[in-house]
Structure formats: structure tokens, C-alpha cells
Coordinates of C-alpha atoms and ligand atoms in Angstrom, one line a residue:
X9 CA 19.7 -20.4 -24.7
X10 CA 23.0 -20.5 -25.7
X11 CA 25.7 -21.1 -23.8
X12 CA 27.5 -18.4 -22.2
X13 CA 29.9 -18.0 -19.7
X14 CA 27.7 -17.5 -16.2
X15 CA 29.5 -13.8 -15.7
X16 CA 27.7 -12.8 -19.2
X17 CA 24.4 -13.5 -18.6
X18 CA 24.1 -13.5 -14.7
X19 CA 22.5 -10.4 -13.2
X20 CA 25.1 -8.8 -9.6
X21 CA 23.5 -7.6 -6.3
X22 CA 26.0 -5.2 -4.6
X23 CA 25.8 -6.2 -1.2
X24 CA 27.1 -3.3 2.1
X25 CA 27.7 -5.9 4.7
X26 CA 27.5 -3.5 7.3
X27 CA 24.2 -3.0 6.1
X28 CA 22.6 -5.6 5.0
X29 CA 21.1 -7.7 8.0
X30 CA 22.2 -7.7 11.3
X31 CA 21.7 -10.7 13.2
X32 CA 23.7 -10.1 16.9
X33 CA 21.5 -6.6 17.4
X34 CA 25.0 -4.9 17.9
X35 CA 23.5 -2.6 14.6
X36 CA 25.5 -3.9 11.8
X37 CA 24.7 -6.4 9.2
X38 CA 27.4 -9.4 9.1
X39 CA 27.7 -12.4 7.3
X40 CA 25.0 -15.1 9.0
X41 CA 22.4 -12.3 8.6
X42 CA 23.5 -12.3 4.7
X43 CA 22.9 -16.6 4.8
X44 CA 19.4 -15.9 5.8
X45 CA 18.2 -13.5 3.4
X46 CA 19.4 -15.1 0.2
X47 CA 16.5 -16.5 -0.4
X48 CA 15.4 -13.0 -1.4
X49 CA 17.5 -12.7 -4.0
X50 CA 17.5 -16.2 -5.3
X51 CA 13.8 -16.5 -5.1
X52 CA 12.1 -13.4 -4.5
X53 CA 13.7 -10.9 -6.3
X54 CA 15.9 -13.3 -9.1
X55 CA 19.6 -12.1 -9.3
X56 CA 22.4 -14.7 -10.3
X57 CA 24.9 -13.8 -8.6
X58 CA 26.0 -11.3 -5.0
X59 CA 29.2 -9.4 -4.5
X60 CA 29.7 -8.2 -1.0
X61 CA 32.0 -5.4 0.0
X62 CA 35.0 -6.6 2.5
X63 CA 34.3 -8.0 5.6
X64 CA 38.4 -8.6 6.2
X65 CA 39.4 -7.7 9.8
X66 CA 39.8 -4.2 9.9
X67 CA 40.8 -1.6 12.0
X68 CA 37.5 0.3 9.9
X69 CA 38.6 3.4 9.1
X70 CA 37.4 2.7 5.6
X71 CA 34.3 0.3 6.2
X72 CA 36.9 -2.7 5.5
X73 CA 38.6 -0.8 2.5
X74 CA 41.5 -1.2 5.4
X75 CA 42.1 -4.8 5.3
X76 CA 44.3 -6.1 7.9
X77 CA 44.6 -9.4 7.2
X78 CA 42.9 -10.9 3.6
X79 CA 42.4 -14.5 4.8
X80 CA 40.4 -13.7 7.6
X81 CA 37.2 -12.5 8.4
X82 CA 36.0 -9.1 11.1
X83 CA 34.5 -10.7 14.1
X84 CA 32.1 -8.9 13.7
X85 CA 30.7 -9.6 10.5
X86 CA 31.4 -13.3 11.6
X87 CA 34.3 -16.2 11.4
X88 CA 35.1 -18.4 8.6
X89 CA 32.6 -21.2 9.0
X90 CA 30.0 -18.5 9.1
X91 CA 31.5 -17.6 5.6
X92 CA 31.8 -21.2 4.2
X93 CA 28.0 -21.5 5.0
X94 CA 27.1 -18.3 3.8
X95 CA 28.9 -20.1 -0.1
X96 CA 28.0 -23.0 1.0
X97 CA 23.8 -21.5 0.9
X98 CA 24.6 -19.6 -2.4
X99 CA 25.4 -21.8 -4.1
X100 CA 22.4 -24.6 -3.3
X101 CA 20.6 -21.8 -4.2
X102 CA 22.3 -21.4 -7.5
X103 CA 23.8 -17.8 -6.7
X104 CA 27.7 -17.1 -7.5
X105 CA 29.6 -14.9 -5.1
X106 CA 31.7 -12.6 -5.9
X107 CA 34.2 -11.1 -2.9
X108 CA 35.8 -7.6 -2.5
X109 CA 39.4 -8.1 -3.1
X110 CA 41.5 -4.5 -2.0
X111 CA 45.2 -5.2 -3.2
X112 CA 46.7 -0.9 -4.0
X113 CA 46.9 -0.6 0.0
X114 CA 45.7 -2.5 3.0
X115 CA 45.3 -1.2 6.8
X116 CA 48.4 0.1 8.8
X117 CA 47.4 -1.9 11.0
X118 CA 48.1 -5.0 8.8
X119 CA 51.7 -6.5 10.6
X120 CA 53.5 -6.1 7.0
X121 CA 53.1 -3.0 7.4
X122 CA 54.1 -2.8 11.2
X123 CA 56.8 -4.9 9.9
X124 CA 58.2 -2.0 6.7
X125 CA 57.8 0.8 9.5
X126 CA 59.9 -0.7 12.4
X127 CA 62.7 0.3 10.3
X128 CA 64.0 0.8 7.1
X129 CA 66.4 -2.3 6.7
X130 CA 62.7 -4.2 8.1
X131 CA 62.7 -7.5 4.8
X132 CA 58.8 -5.5 4.7
X133 CA 60.4 -2.4 4.4
X134 CA 60.2 -2.4 0.3
X135 CA 56.8 -3.8 0.7
X136 CA 55.4 -0.5 0.8
X137 CA 56.0 3.1 -1.0
X138 CA 58.8 4.6 0.8
X139 CA 60.7 8.0 -0.2
X140 CA 62.9 10.8 1.6
X141 CA 61.5 14.1 2.0
X142 CA 62.9 16.4 -1.4
X143 CA 66.1 18.4 -0.3
X144 CA 64.6 21.2 1.0
X145 CA 63.0 19.3 3.1
X146 CA 59.3 19.2 1.2
X147 CA 57.0 16.1 1.2
X148 CA 58.1 13.6 -1.8
X149 CA 56.1 14.9 -4.4
X150 CA 53.0 16.4 -5.0
X151 CA 50.7 13.5 -5.2
X152 CA 47.1 14.0 -3.0
X153 CA 45.0 11.7 -1.0
X154 CA 41.7 10.6 -2.9
X155 CA 40.1 11.0 0.4
X156 CA 42.3 15.1 1.4
X157 CA 45.4 16.6 1.9
X158 CA 49.2 15.4 0.6
X159 CA 49.7 12.0 -0.4
X160 CA 52.0 11.0 1.5
X161 CA 52.6 10.4 5.9
X162 CA 55.2 11.1 7.9
X163 CA 56.9 8.2 9.9
X164 CA 58.8 10.0 12.5
X165 CA 61.0 6.2 13.8
X166 CA 62.7 5.6 10.1
X167 CA 62.6 9.6 9.1
X168 CA 60.8 8.6 6.0
X169 CA 57.5 8.9 4.3
X170 CA 54.5 6.6 3.0
X171 CA 52.8 6.4 0.1
X172 CA 48.9 6.7 1.0
X173 CA 46.3 7.4 -2.3
X174 CA 43.6 7.1 0.3
X175 CA 43.8 7.8 4.0
X176 CA 47.3 7.9 6.0
X177 CA 45.0 4.6 7.7
X178 CA 45.2 3.0 3.8
X179 CA 49.2 2.4 3.2
X180 CA 49.7 1.8 -0.9
X181 CA 51.4 -1.5 -1.1
X182 CA 54.6 -1.5 -3.3
X183 CA 53.3 -3.4 -6.4
X184 CA 56.6 -3.5 -8.2
X185 CA 58.4 -5.9 -5.2
X186 CA 57.2 -9.4 -6.6
X187 CA 56.4 -10.7 -2.9
X188 CA 54.4 -8.2 -2.9
X189 CA 52.1 -10.3 -5.4
X190 CA 52.8 -13.1 -4.5
X191 CA 51.4 -13.2 -0.6
X192 CA 48.7 -11.1 -2.6
X193 CA 48.2 -14.0 -4.9
X194 CA 47.9 -16.7 -2.2
X195 CA 45.3 -14.4 -0.3
X196 CA 43.1 -14.7 -4.2
X197 CA 44.1 -18.7 -3.0
X198 CA 42.4 -19.4 0.2
X199 CA 39.3 -17.6 -1.5
X200 CA 39.6 -19.5 -4.3
X201 CA 40.7 -22.9 -2.9
X202 CA 37.0 -22.3 -0.8
X203 CA 34.9 -22.0 -3.9
X204 CA 34.1 -17.6 -4.1
X205 CA 33.4 -17.0 -7.8
X206 CA 34.9 -14.3 -8.1
X207 CA 36.0 -10.6 -7.1
X208 CA 35.5 -6.9 -7.5
X209 CA 38.8 -5.6 -7.4
X210 CA 39.2 -2.2 -5.7
X211 CA 40.9 1.2 -7.9
X212 CA 41.8 -1.8 -9.3
X213 CA 43.7 1.6 -11.8
X214 CA 45.7 2.6 -8.9
X215 CA 48.0 0.0 -8.2
X216 CA 50.7 1.0 -10.2
X217 CA 52.2 4.0 -10.3
X218 CA 54.7 6.3 -12.3
X219 CA 57.7 4.3 -11.2
X220 CA 60.0 8.1 -11.5
X221 CA 56.8 9.2 -9.0
X222 CA 56.8 12.5 -11.2
X223 CA 54.8 15.3 -9.9
X224 CA 50.9 15.8 -11.7
X225 CA 50.6 19.1 -13.1
X226 CA 48.3 20.8 -12.7
X227 CA 44.8 20.6 -14.9
X228 CA 44.4 22.6 -17.9
X229 CA 41.6 25.5 -18.2
X230 CA 39.4 23.2 -20.7
X231 CA 39.5 20.1 -18.5
X232 CA 35.8 19.1 -17.1
X233 CA 35.5 17.0 -14.4
X234 CA 33.9 13.9 -15.7
X235 CA 33.9 12.4 -12.2
X236 CA 32.2 13.7 -8.7
X237 CA 33.6 16.4 -6.8
X238 CA 37.5 16.0 -5.0
X239 CA 38.3 19.2 -3.8
X240 CA 41.8 20.4 -3.5
X241 CA 42.2 16.3 -5.8
X242 CA 40.8 18.2 -8.9
X243 CA 43.4 20.6 -9.4
X244 CA 45.3 17.9 -11.1
X245 CA 45.9 15.7 -13.7
X246 CA 46.0 12.1 -12.2
X247 CA 48.5 11.4 -14.6
X248 CA 51.3 9.8 -12.1
X249 CA 50.1 8.6 -9.1
X250 CA 47.9 6.1 -10.7
X251 CA 46.8 4.1 -14.3
X252 CA 50.6 3.2 -15.1
X253 CA 50.4 0.4 -18.3
X254 CA 52.9 -1.5 -15.5
X255 CA 49.6 -2.8 -13.9
X256 CA 48.7 -4.4 -17.1
X257 CA 50.9 -7.9 -16.1
X258 CA 49.6 -7.7 -13.1
X259 CA 46.2 -8.7 -14.1
X260 CA 47.4 -10.9 -17.1
X261 CA 48.9 -13.3 -14.0
X262 CA 46.0 -12.2 -11.9
X263 CA 43.9 -14.1 -15.0
X264 CA 46.4 -16.8 -15.1
X265 CA 45.9 -17.3 -11.9
X266 CA 42.2 -17.5 -11.7
X267 CA 41.6 -19.4 -15.5
X268 CA 44.0 -21.8 -13.5
X269 CA 40.4 -23.3 -11.1
X270 CA 37.4 -25.3 -12.4
X271 CA 34.1 -24.2 -12.5
X272 CA 35.4 -20.3 -14.3
X273 CA 35.9 -17.9 -12.4
X274 CA 35.0 -14.2 -12.5
X275 CA 37.4 -10.5 -12.2
X276 CA 35.7 -7.2 -12.5
X277 CA 37.3 -3.9 -11.2
X278 CA 36.7 -0.9 -10.4
X279 CA 38.5 1.4 -12.6
X280 CA 37.4 4.8 -13.4
X281 CA 39.0 6.6 -16.5
X282 CA 37.0 8.8 -18.1
X283 CA 38.9 7.9 -21.6
X284 CA 37.2 4.9 -22.9
X285 CA 39.8 3.7 -25.0
X286 CA 42.5 3.4 -22.3
X287 CA 38.8 2.3 -19.9
X288 CA 38.8 -0.6 -22.8
X289 CA 42.9 -1.7 -22.6
X290 CA 41.3 -3.5 -18.6
X291 CA 40.2 -6.3 -20.7
X292 CA 43.6 -7.1 -22.1
X293 CA 45.4 -7.0 -26.0
X294 CA 44.2 -10.7 -25.5
X295 CA 40.7 -10.5 -23.5
X296 CA 43.5 -11.9 -20.8
X297 CA 42.9 -8.8 -18.2
X298 CA 40.1 -8.5 -16.4
X299 CA 36.8 -9.8 -17.3
X300 CA 35.1 -6.4 -17.4
X301 CA 36.9 -3.4 -16.1
X302 CA 33.0 -1.7 -14.1
X303 CA 32.1 1.0 -16.7
X304 CA 30.6 3.8 -14.7
X305 CA 29.9 6.2 -17.2
X306 CA 26.2 6.2 -16.5
X307 CA 26.1 6.3 -13.5
X308 CA 27.9 9.7 -14.2
X309 CA 25.9 10.7 -16.8
X310 CA 22.2 13.3 -16.0
X311 CA 19.5 12.0 -17.2
X312 CA 19.2 12.7 -20.4
X313 CA 18.1 10.4 -23.2
X314 CA 20.7 11.3 -25.6
X315 CA 23.6 11.7 -23.7
X316 CA 22.7 8.4 -22.2
X317 CA 22.6 6.4 -25.5
X318 CA 25.7 8.9 -26.3
X319 CA 27.8 7.1 -23.7
X320 CA 26.3 3.9 -23.4
X321 CA 27.3 3.7 -27.9
X322 CA 30.9 4.7 -27.2
X323 CA 31.4 2.2 -25.2
X324 CA 30.2 -0.4 -27.5
X325 CA 32.3 1.0 -29.9
X326 CA 35.2 1.1 -27.8
X327 CA 35.0 -2.9 -26.8
X328 CA 37.5 -4.9 -27.8
X329 CA 36.5 -8.1 -30.3
X330 CA 34.3 -10.1 -27.8
X331 CA 34.9 -8.2 -25.0
X332 CA 31.4 -8.5 -22.4
X333 CA 30.1 -5.2 -21.5
X334 CA 28.4 -3.9 -17.9
X335 CA 26.5 -1.5 -16.5
X336 CA 25.5 -0.3 -13.4
X337 CA 23.7 2.8 -11.6
X338 CA 24.3 2.6 -7.7
X339 CA 26.9 1.3 -5.8
X340 CA 28.6 2.3 -1.9
X341 CA 30.5 5.8 -3.3
X342 CA 27.6 7.7 -5.4
X343 CA 24.3 9.3 -4.3
X344 CA 21.0 6.6 -4.3
X345 CA 19.9 5.9 -7.6
X346 CA 16.9 7.0 -6.9
X347 CA 17.6 10.5 -5.3
X348 CA 19.7 11.3 -8.7
X349 CA 16.6 10.8 -10.9
X350 CA 13.8 11.0 -9.2
X351 CA 10.9 8.7 -8.4
X352 CA 9.6 8.0 -12.0
X353 CA 12.7 8.6 -13.9
X354 CA 14.0 5.4 -11.2
X355 CA 11.7 2.9 -13.0
X356 CA 12.5 4.3 -16.8
X357 CA 16.0 3.1 -15.3
X358 CA 15.4 0.2 -13.8
X359 CA 14.3 -1.1 -17.7
X360 CA 17.5 0.3 -18.8
X361 CA 19.9 -1.3 -16.5
X362 CA 18.4 -4.9 -16.7
X363 CA 17.6 -4.2 -21.0
X364 CA 21.3 -3.0 -22.6
X365 CA 23.5 -5.2 -23.3
X366 CA 25.9 -6.2 -20.8
X367 CA 25.7 -8.0 -17.3
X368 CA 24.0 -5.6 -14.6
X369 CA 24.9 -4.6 -11.1
X370 CA 22.2 -3.8 -8.7
X371 CA 23.2 -2.2 -5.6
X372 CA 20.7 -3.3 -3.2
X373 CA 18.0 -1.3 -2.0
X374 CA 17.8 0.7 -5.7
X375 CA 14.9 -2.0 -6.2
X376 CA 12.9 -0.7 -2.8
X377 CA 14.3 2.6 -4.1
X378 CA 15.6 3.5 -1.0
X379 CA 16.5 7.3 -0.6
X380 CA 19.8 8.7 0.0
X381 CA 19.5 9.5 3.6
X382 CA 20.4 13.5 5.0
X383 CA 22.9 11.8 7.9
X384 CA 23.3 14.8 10.6
X385 CA 27.0 16.2 11.8
X386 CA 26.7 14.1 14.9
X387 CA 26.0 10.8 13.1
X388 CA 28.2 10.8 9.8
X389 CA 30.6 7.7 9.7
X390 CA 32.4 8.0 6.5
X391 CA 35.7 9.6 6.6
X392 CA 35.6 11.1 3.9
X393 CA 32.9 13.2 4.4
X394 CA 34.4 14.4 8.2
X395 CA 37.2 15.4 5.5
X396 CA 35.5 17.0 3.2
X397 CA 32.3 17.9 4.0
X398 CA 29.5 16.6 0.7
X399 CA 31.5 14.2 -0.1
X400 CA 31.1 11.9 2.6
X401 CA 29.0 8.6 1.9
X402 CA 26.7 7.6 4.3
X403 CA 23.6 8.5 2.9
X404 CA 23.6 5.9 0.4
X405 CA 24.5 3.2 2.8
X406 CA 22.1 2.9 5.4
X407 CA 20.3 -0.5 6.7
X408 CA 17.8 -2.5 4.3
X409 CA 14.4 -1.7 4.7
X410 CA 12.6 -5.4 5.2
X411 CA 9.9 -4.9 6.6
X412 CA 7.2 -2.8 9.8
X413 CA 9.3 -4.4 12.5
X414 CA 11.6 -2.3 15.0
X415 CA 14.5 -1.3 13.2
X416 CA 12.8 -2.6 9.6
X417 CA 13.4 -6.1 10.1
X418 CA 17.2 -4.9 10.0
X419 CA 18.2 -5.2 13.0
X420 CA 16.5 -7.7 15.7
X421 CA 14.2 -5.5 18.6
X422 CA 16.4 -5.2 21.0
X423 CA 19.3 -3.7 19.2
X424 CA 19.2 -0.3 20.5
X425 CA 20.0 1.5 17.5
X426 CA 21.3 1.2 13.1
X427 CA 24.5 2.0 13.0
X428 CA 22.8 4.5 10.5
X429 CA 19.5 5.8 10.4
X430 CA 16.9 4.7 8.2
X431 CA 15.6 6.4 6.0
X432 CA 12.2 8.7 7.5
X433 CA 10.2 6.7 5.2
X434 CA 10.8 2.9 6.2
X435 CA 7.5 2.5 6.8
X436 CA 6.3 2.7 3.5
X437 CA 9.2 1.8 1.5
X438 CA 11.0 -1.7 2.4
X439 CA 10.4 -5.3 1.3
X440 CA 7.2 -6.5 3.2
X441 CA 5.4 -3.6 2.2
X442 CA 6.4 -3.6 -1.9
X443 CA 5.5 -7.3 -2.6
X444 CA 2.3 -6.7 -1.7
X445 CA 1.1 -3.3 -4.0
X446 CA 2.1 -4.7 -8.2
X447 CA 2.7 -1.5 -8.8
X448 CA 5.9 -1.0 -6.7
X449 CA 8.9 0.1 -7.8
X450 CA 9.8 -3.5 -5.8
X451 CA 7.4 -5.3 -8.0
X452 CA 9.1 -4.0 -11.0
X453 CA 12.2 -5.1 -11.2
X454 CA 11.2 -8.7 -10.4
X455 CA 9.2 -8.7 -13.4
X456 CA 12.1 -7.3 -15.2
X457 CA 14.5 -9.7 -13.9
X458 CA 11.7 -12.2 -14.5
X459 CA 11.4 -11.4 -18.0
X460 CA 15.4 -11.2 -18.6
X461 CA 16.0 -14.3 -17.2
X462 CA 14.3 -16.2 -20.3
X463 CA 15.1 -14.2 -23.2
X464 CA 18.0 -14.8 -25.0
X465 CA 17.2 -11.8 -27.1
X466 CA 18.5 -9.9 -23.4
X467 CA 21.2 -11.9 -22.0
X468 CA 22.7 -12.0 -25.3
X469 CA 21.6 -10.5 -28.1
X470 CA 22.9 -7.6 -29.9
X471 CA 22.4 -3.8 -29.5
X472 CA 21.2 -1.4 -32.3
X473 CA 20.4 2.2 -31.1
X474 CA 17.0 2.9 -33.0
X475 CA 16.1 6.6 -34.0
X476 CA 13.8 8.0 -31.7
X477 CA 12.3 11.1 -31.0
X478 CA 14.3 14.3 -28.4
X479 CA 13.9 12.8 -25.2
X480 CA 13.4 9.4 -26.1
X481 CA 16.1 6.9 -26.0
X482 CA 15.2 3.9 -28.1
X483 CA 17.4 0.3 -28.8
X484 CA 17.0 -3.0 -30.2
X485 CA 18.1 -6.4 -28.7
X486 CA 18.4 -9.3 -31.3
X487 CA 18.7 -12.9 -31.1
X488 CA 18.5 -15.8 -34.2
X489 CA 16.4 -13.7 -35.7
X490 CA 13.9 -12.4 -33.5
X491 CA 13.9 -9.3 -31.8
X492 CA 13.1 -6.7 -28.9
X493 CA 12.5 -3.2 -29.0
X494 CA 12.8 -1.5 -25.9
X495 CA 11.6 2.1 -26.0
X496 CA 12.7 5.0 -23.1
X497 CA 11.1 8.0 -22.2
X498 CA 13.0 10.3 -20.4
X499 CA 10.7 13.2 -19.9
X500 CA 7.6 13.8 -17.9
X501 CA 5.4 15.0 -21.6
X502 CA 3.7 12.0 -23.2
X503 CA 6.5 11.1 -26.9
X504 CA 4.9 9.4 -30.0
X505 CA 7.8 7.5 -32.0
X506 CA 7.1 4.8 -35.0
X507 CA 7.4 1.5 -34.6
X508 CA 10.1 0.0 -36.5
X509 CA 7.5 -3.2 -36.8
X510 CA 4.0 -4.9 -35.2
X511 CA 4.7 -5.9 -31.7
X512 CA 3.0 -6.2 -28.5
X513 CA 3.9 -4.4 -25.1
X514 CA 5.2 -7.6 -23.1
X515 CA 6.2 -5.2 -19.7
X516 CA 5.7 -1.3 -18.8
X517 CA 6.9 1.0 -15.9
X518 CA 3.6 1.7 -16.1
X519 CA 2.3 -1.9 -15.7
X520 CA -1.0 -1.1 -17.2
X521 CA -0.4 -1.7 -20.7
X522 CA 1.3 -5.2 -21.1
X523 CA -0.2 -7.7 -23.9
X524 CA -1.1 -4.5 -25.3
X525 CA -0.4 -5.4 -29.6
X526 CA 1.4 -1.9 -31.2
X527 CA 2.1 -1.3 -34.7
X528 CA 2.1 2.5 -36.8
X529 CA 2.5 5.8 -34.7
X530 CA 2.8 4.9 -30.7
X531 CA 2.1 7.2 -27.5
X532 CA 4.5 6.7 -24.7
X533 CA 3.3 8.0 -21.5
X534 CA 5.2 10.3 -19.6
X535 CA 8.1 8.3 -17.9
X536 CA 7.1 5.6 -19.8
X537 CA 9.2 2.3 -20.9
X538 CA 7.9 -0.8 -22.9
X539 CA 9.8 -3.8 -23.4
X540 CA 8.0 -4.4 -26.7
X541 CA 8.4 -8.1 -28.1
X542 CA 8.7 -7.5 -32.1
X543 CA 5.8 -10.4 -33.6
Ligands
LIG23 C1 37.0 2.1 -3.5 C2 35.7 1.4 -2.4 C3 35.4 2.8 -1.8 C4 36.8 3.1 -1.0 C5 37.8 3.0 -2.0 C6 39.2 3.5 -0.4 O1 36.9 3.4 -4.4 O2 34.8 2.1 -4.0 O3 34.7 2.4 -1.2 O4 36.6 4.0 0.1 O5 38.1 2.4 -2.7 O6 39.9 1.9 -0.6

């Protein structure tokens, strides 16, 4: 197979560390827990890289996305020694380890902010974004927090406001101050020196704002939502409070730092930008910024063959020369995949995710079909859900389901409870049960991952959409003259289509047709996807 960078041929698996494996019995997952489950990822499932959401010291106002120390581990998750052990074990098993980096904001309990807010002339005052009220006494501008309410919090002691694009407990760092960049990059060096393979960069497009801090204009009449509902926040066009082009210099510097390390390190940015051309700028003009901006277009797409195909083709069309695509269908901020599409379509979605061109990211538990879980108000944890009813993200963060033992094997039996409840069907939807069922979703993921790993067409090959009947998305992946056709029926009706050439089914989402020879007109069952090798 052609030698391509590891981050192009790998499959990433996202772990929400509170929810993967609890080794202590306190009901919350931790790093030793993850270490104890790495063989599941490397051998049973067969992914190549793991991204772990934040595990830093934090008051947990936003469950770790409020960092109080960028170079340590929250005691609840373990110690630096536990981290080193996790990294060593991951590498021993051939897994790459990607960690979350949260540069836009720290916790208000980070010593930098404690200093910054202590007085107007503190040397770290300018490490955060402080402004006076307007002359009429109103807030510095009309910017709103993503999590509800104004983006400005008044500090009585120094009689100024500080900016927080998320919670008031998450003050925005001032990336226009070179000292901030230097201190934050020191944190990156700390992890690179330990051997970390890459970073997922939290809200990477939010770090730089309009230097004049102008008001955001209201939305025009024809405005259409691209991402999920944000309440009051949706009434403005967010052209000044994020996405300022000065962020590109930060990422060029960041990339130069990563590139000064061997073996090759990797970065993927959380970029919620609907405009494709702007999205693509995050690769850098000379591919010298992020290795990838996350492509969220499919997560937000309705389950419709034509719509999904359009989005894939749009993304392919804007990629700069040599840029590598990626696809993702779930994460810790979005409703669970199977609950968006339904159980039959979830199988087709798995095949699509693992056969489109580009690096896929699987969200933990999606391989089992863990559903979005209803969390009653008194058990809700997510601050966003408490601010904006309905926006809570707890439902996609419930504990991993390993087996039929108490707490589904997530917490040891002694644990009183788990931090979020398990899904109602955990007794049947868990790793142990699904490993023994050839028709389970987990078995399908394993088969897809195994097939993908051995297929140059799927990992590095070209992509071309093929003509297909409505409701079917069909594409070819080709490499060195050999071709694989993927045909996905997005509907609950059988569909027939014409094979572009004779072939043989290698994998079907319904499991039954492997080995079947295909030529001429072919029928796909309802919600069936097939991978066909052209002979
Ligand atoms: C990102 C994270 C999300 C977090 C937010 C603020 O969107 O994915 O979980 O709440 O940033 O850090």
C-alpha cells in the first residue's frame, strides 16, 4: 500500500473520558480505565488512533472544557504517571494518541485568570479580554455567549467586563497578546515532549475576534440555520465574535511547532463554519495550518441520499490541492447517531463513514448503537442544557456499555451509581453481547474496519460519485486501477440499480450477501449498503 501519513490512513475513535471506563468506583471514568480498555480499541474493534476529550485539572463547569492547568491531569482522571502509562500502552498496541487542546478560553480558576482579574495593572490583565462598559453604561458590545446570555461578565473589583464566548466560568484568552501564545505553546510542548501524537483543537475558529469588537448584525430574513439551535444566539450573524482571519497566523505558528517534532504529529480543528470556502482556509494556503478542519456537514445533514452526496461533493470540490478530507457522524456535543437516523440507517451510516474518502472519526459507543438517553431534569449535568432547555448534551455522554455486570462493566460493582444513567437497553446493547452476535452493529463495524484496513482503495483511493436511482448514494473508490463500488440504500424500499461493471459483494450491511457475484441490474434491499469489488 502507498506510504501515506498515518493520520490519513487511520480511523480515529473519540473517548469522552468521564464515560469510557471507571477504574475506582466513583461512577466517573478515568485514565487507568481507558488504559485497561485499549486492547478493545486496537484488537477487537481495530481503530488506529484515539482522541480523548479533556482530562486536565478543571472545576468541571463544562466538564473539562474549562481548563485550570494545561499541563496536568485532574485527580479524578488520574495522574501524569497514569497518562504516561496510557500513552506507552497505546503505542505498544500500535495506537496513536490525540488529546484535546482548549485554547480559546481557560477556566476562571486558572491562575492566569485569577491574576488577570486581580487588578487592572496586573501583568496578566491583558492575557484575557477586558473592556469598559459603553458610555451609556451598557455592555461593551452585543456579543452573546454560545451557552446563553451576554458574552460579557462584570467584574466588580476592577469595574470592567471580561469576554466569555461560552460560560462565564470560561473567560476567553487574548490571542492577540504574544505572551499568551508563548505560554499556550509551552503547554503544547509539554505534551509533545511526552510523545503525544496530535491535538484536537477546541473551537479553533473562535480564537481570534474582530480587533475593533464591533457589534454583530442581526440575521437577514432569508437566514437558514446550518448548525444546531442556539436560542437567542441565533438572532445574530456571528461575523465579528469569531473567525477573524488573524487566526491563520496562529495556526501557521502552531503547525511549525508540530512540524519541529518527529515522528509526524497531527492536528484537527473543531471548526463550525458553514461556508465551504472559508472552512477550507483552515488547511492553510500552503497546507501549513491544520492537518484538517473537522468536517461537520454530514452530522447536520438529514438522512437523505441526494443531500449527503451533495455535501460530500461540495467538500471534495473546495479541498485545496493535496488537502486530506475527513468525516464524522457523532461526537460529545451532538445527538447520538442511531437516534438521529434510526437503527437500520445506522448500519448504512457506518458503511458510509468507513468507505468515504478521508479520515473517519467514530464516537465511542456508536459502534454499539448506544442511543440518545433521556436524562430527567434532576439528573441533568450539562450547563448548556440547564441554561437552554433542550440543548443539553448529557444524552450522548452516557457510560460505555461493556457487559451484563452491574453498571454494564463501566464502573466496578461497588459503585453506588454512575455519573449519568445507562441506556435502558444496556443489558442487550453492550460489547459482550454484540461480540457474540454475527448480525450485531459491533460485528458490522469490526468487519468494515478490518476490510478498510486492508483496502488501498478505501484508505487512500480516489472518490467518484456514480449515477444511481433516487434514494441511493453510490460511489467508486479506486486505486492503481482497481475499483470498489459502494452502494447505499437510504430508504426503506428495495432499489435496483445497474452495476457499472461485474463485481462481487465483499460486505453487506445485512450480512447475508458476502461473496455474491453481481452483474447487470442489481437489487439492494431496504436500508442495505454493499461494498462491491469490481472484478
Ligand atoms: C466545544 C466542545 C464543547 C464545549 C465547547 C466550549 O464546542 O466540543 O463540548 O462545551 O467547545 O469549550
